[in-house]
Amino acid sequence: MNQVEQTLRLLTQHQVEFVIVGGVAISAHGSAYLTFDLDVCYARSRSNLQRLTAALAAYHPRPRDFPADLPFHWDERTLQQGTNFTLSTDLGSIDLLGEVTGLGDYEQVRAASVVMPLFGMDCQVLSLDGLITAKRAAGRTKDLLVLPELEALLELTREPND
Amino acid sequence: MNRSIEEQLLNPQPSTAAARARDFGIDLTLLIGRLNLTPEERLRELQRAMIEIETMRAGLQRQDGHLHESSRTDVATADSTSS
């Protein structure tokens, strides 16, 4: 079961530096797009990796494409050895992205984000401009299919004097 | 939601992004409902949909498992009766 609210609460409580990107961000901006995972871009500083591993440790994170019989250790060292992780957890599927195509690392993604009040927390969410840049750069069919809707949302929600 | 946004979605002006989205096949009327919600309400709806679909998927997988199980039993029964 994907528990978006619980995951965001957990990350916030552990003071993880993250930006919501991908389908959940698209949905938060008003799209009717349906997704089944929560994608977040995270800061790769050592302290943030420690907070991130602590936040998710109790929820049995494991790469989704990993054979069931292979051992997997969820710790700071594992996160240091990779950049992007597609995980299944007890809270649902969570994709941790150290970088977002077309935008860059956490700092650049954060610079392209907006603050949204979600479930009593102020969450960083990738902006419509940022989502359009990332989807265009990713260039896969599934990314390109969502572009017309994102561009319409951007046009409609932009202030007249922007 | 700003009334003009609703109007733009229902009757997009030519050469606007909304018109291109409509021509691409996006159902703009769905956006009207979504834009009337707060971001948190949108995510609550998304979460509800995720859970409902995952529950349905799990049910179908269980059903599929039962079908495979019963077809294996049928084969086993057929094997034992044919010998």
Coordinates of N, CA, C and O in Angstrom, one line a residue, chain A residues 1-5 24 27-37 116 118-120 145 148-149 151-153 155-156, chain B residues 5 8-9 16-18 20-21 24 26 28 30-31 34-35 39-40 42-44 46-47 49-51 53-55 57:
Chain A
M1 N 0.8 -1.2 0.0 CA 0.0 0.0 0.0 C 0.9 1.3 0.0 O 1.8 1.4 0.8
N2 N 0.6 2.2 -0.9 CA 1.4 3.4 -0.8 C 0.8 4.4 0.1 O -0.3 4.9 -0.1
Q3 N 1.6 4.7 1.1 CA 1.2 5.6 2.1 C 2.0 6.9 2.0 O 3.0 7.1 2.6
V4 N 1.5 7.8 1.1 CA 2.2 9.0 0.8 C 2.3 9.9 2.0 O 3.4 10.4 2.3
E5 N 1.2 10.1 2.7 CA 1.2 11.0 3.8 C 2.1 10.5 4.9 O 2.9 11.3 5.4
V24 N 3.8 12.2 -8.0 CA 3.1 12.8 -6.9 C 3.2 14.3 -7.0 O 2.2 15.0 -6.7
S27 N 0.7 15.3 -9.6 CA -0.7 15.3 -9.0 C -0.9 16.5 -8.1 O -2.0 17.1 -8.1
A28 N 0.0 16.8 -7.3 CA -0.1 17.9 -6.4 C -0.4 19.2 -7.1 O -1.1 20.1 -6.6
H29 N 0.1 19.3 -8.3 CA -0.1 20.6 -9.1 C -1.5 20.6 -9.8 O -1.8 21.6 -10.4
G30 N -2.2 19.5 -9.7 CA -3.5 19.5 -10.3 C -3.8 18.6 -11.4 O -4.9 18.5 -12.0
S31 N -2.8 17.8 -11.8 CA -3.0 16.9 -12.9 C -3.8 15.7 -12.5 O -3.8 15.3 -11.3
A32 N -4.5 15.1 -13.4 CA -5.3 13.8 -13.1 C -4.4 12.6 -13.3 O -4.9 11.5 -13.2
Y33 N -3.1 12.8 -13.5 CA -2.1 11.7 -13.7 C -2.1 10.8 -12.4 O -2.2 11.2 -11.3
L34 N -2.1 9.5 -12.7 CA -2.1 8.5 -11.6 C -0.7 7.8 -11.5 O -0.2 7.4 -12.5
T35 N -0.2 7.8 -10.3 CA 1.1 7.1 -10.1 C 1.0 6.1 -9.0 O 0.1 6.2 -8.2
F36 N 2.0 5.2 -8.9 CA 2.0 4.2 -7.9 C 3.2 4.3 -7.0 O 3.4 3.4 -6.2
D37 N 4.1 5.3 -7.2 CA 5.2 5.4 -6.3 C 5.5 6.9 -6.0 O 4.9 7.8 -6.6
M116 N 4.8 23.6 -0.7 CA 3.3 23.4 -0.6 C 3.0 22.9 0.8 O 3.7 22.1 1.3
L118 N 1.3 20.5 2.9 CA 0.7 19.1 2.7 C 0.7 18.4 4.1 O 1.7 18.3 4.8
F119 N -0.5 18.0 4.5 CA -0.7 17.2 5.7 C -0.1 17.9 6.9 O 0.5 17.3 7.8
G120 N -0.2 19.2 7.0 CA 0.3 20.0 8.1 C 1.8 20.3 8.0 O 2.4 20.7 9.0
L145 N 4.3 12.0 -22.8 CA 2.8 11.9 -22.8 C 2.2 12.9 -21.8 O 1.1 13.4 -22.0
P148 N 1.8 17.7 -22.5 CA 0.8 18.7 -22.8 C -0.1 19.1 -21.7 O -0.5 20.3 -21.6
E149 N -0.4 18.2 -20.7 CA -1.2 18.5 -19.6 C -0.4 19.5 -18.6 O -1.0 20.4 -18.1
E151 N 2.0 21.5 -19.5 CA 2.1 22.8 -20.1 C 0.8 23.6 -20.0 O 0.7 24.8 -19.8
A152 N -0.4 22.9 -20.1 CA -1.7 23.5 -19.9 C -1.8 24.0 -18.5 O -2.3 25.2 -18.3
L153 N -1.4 23.2 -17.5 CA -1.5 23.6 -16.1 C -0.7 24.9 -15.9 O -1.1 25.8 -15.2
E155 N 0.3 27.2 -18.0 CA -0.4 28.3 -18.6 C -1.6 28.8 -17.8 O -1.7 30.0 -17.6
L156 N -2.4 27.9 -17.3 CA -3.6 28.3 -16.6 C -3.3 28.8 -15.2 O -4.1 29.7 -14.8
Chain B
I5 N -10.2 30.4 -15.4 CA -9.5 29.2 -15.7 C -10.5 28.1 -16.1 O -10.2 27.3 -17.0
Q8 N -11.4 28.7 -19.6 CA -10.3 28.4 -20.5 C -10.2 26.9 -20.7 O -9.8 26.4 -21.7
L9 N -10.6 26.1 -19.6 CA -10.6 24.6 -19.8 C -11.8 24.1 -20.6 O -11.6 23.2 -21.3
T16 N -3.5 27.9 -27.7 CA -3.1 27.9 -26.3 C -2.6 26.5 -25.9 O -2.9 25.5 -26.6
A17 N -1.9 26.4 -24.8 CA -1.4 25.1 -24.3 C -2.7 24.2 -23.9 O -2.6 23.0 -24.1
A18 N -3.7 24.9 -23.4 CA -4.9 24.1 -23.1 C -5.5 23.5 -24.4 O -6.0 22.3 -24.4
R20 N -3.9 22.8 -27.1 CA -3.0 21.7 -27.6 C -3.2 20.4 -26.7 O -3.3 19.3 -27.3
A21 N -3.4 20.6 -25.4 CA -3.6 19.5 -24.5 C -4.9 18.8 -24.9 O -5.0 17.5 -25.0
F24 N -4.5 16.9 -28.0 CA -3.7 15.7 -27.7 C -4.5 14.6 -27.1 O -4.1 13.4 -27.2
I26 N -6.2 15.0 -23.9 CA -6.3 15.2 -22.5 C -7.8 15.7 -22.2 O -8.3 16.6 -22.8
L28 N -9.8 17.8 -20.4 CA -9.6 19.0 -19.6 C -10.7 19.2 -18.5 O -10.4 19.9 -17.5
L30 N -11.5 17.0 -16.4 CA -11.0 16.4 -15.2 C -10.1 17.4 -14.4 O -10.0 17.3 -13.2
L31 N -9.5 18.3 -15.2 CA -8.6 19.3 -14.5 C -9.4 20.3 -13.7 O -8.9 20.8 -12.7
R34 N -9.9 18.8 -10.4 CA -8.6 18.7 -9.6 C -8.1 20.1 -9.2 O -7.6 20.3 -8.1
L35 N -8.3 21.1 -10.0 CA -7.9 22.5 -9.7 C -8.7 23.1 -8.6 O -8.3 24.1 -7.9
P39 N -3.7 21.3 -2.9 CA -2.7 20.2 -3.2 C -2.9 19.1 -2.2 O -2.7 17.9 -2.6
E40 N -3.1 19.3 -0.9 CA -3.3 18.2 0.0 C -4.5 17.3 -0.3 O -4.4 16.1 -0.3
R42 N -5.7 16.9 -3.3 CA -5.3 16.2 -4.5 C -4.5 14.9 -4.1 O -4.7 13.8 -4.7
L43 N -3.6 15.1 -3.2 CA -2.8 13.9 -2.8 C -3.6 12.9 -2.0 O -3.3 11.7 -2.1
R44 N -4.5 13.4 -1.2 CA -5.4 12.4 -0.5 C -6.2 11.6 -1.5 O -6.3 10.4 -1.4
L46 N -5.3 11.0 -4.6 CA -4.3 10.1 -5.3 C -4.0 8.9 -4.4 O -4.0 7.8 -4.9
Q47 N -3.8 9.2 -3.1 CA -3.5 8.1 -2.2 C -4.6 7.1 -2.2 O -4.4 5.8 -2.1
A49 N -6.8 6.5 -4.5 CA -6.8 5.7 -5.8 C -5.7 4.7 -5.8 O -5.9 3.6 -6.2
M50 N -4.5 5.1 -5.3 CA -3.4 4.1 -5.3 C -3.8 2.9 -4.4 O -3.5 1.7 -4.9
I51 N -4.4 3.1 -3.3 CA -4.7 2.0 -2.4 C -5.8 1.1 -3.0 O -5.7 -0.1 -3.0
I53 N -6.5 0.7 -6.2 CA -6.0 -0.1 -7.3 C -5.1 -1.2 -6.9 O -5.2 -2.3 -7.4
E54 N -4.3 -0.9 -5.9 CA -3.4 -1.9 -5.3 C -4.2 -3.0 -4.7 O -3.8 -4.2 -4.8
T55 N -5.3 -2.7 -4.0 CA -6.1 -3.7 -3.4 C -6.7 -4.6 -4.5 O -6.8 -5.8 -4.3
R57 N -5.5 -5.1 -7.5 CA -4.5 -5.9 -8.1 C -4.2 -7.1 -7.3 O -4.0 -8.2 -7.8

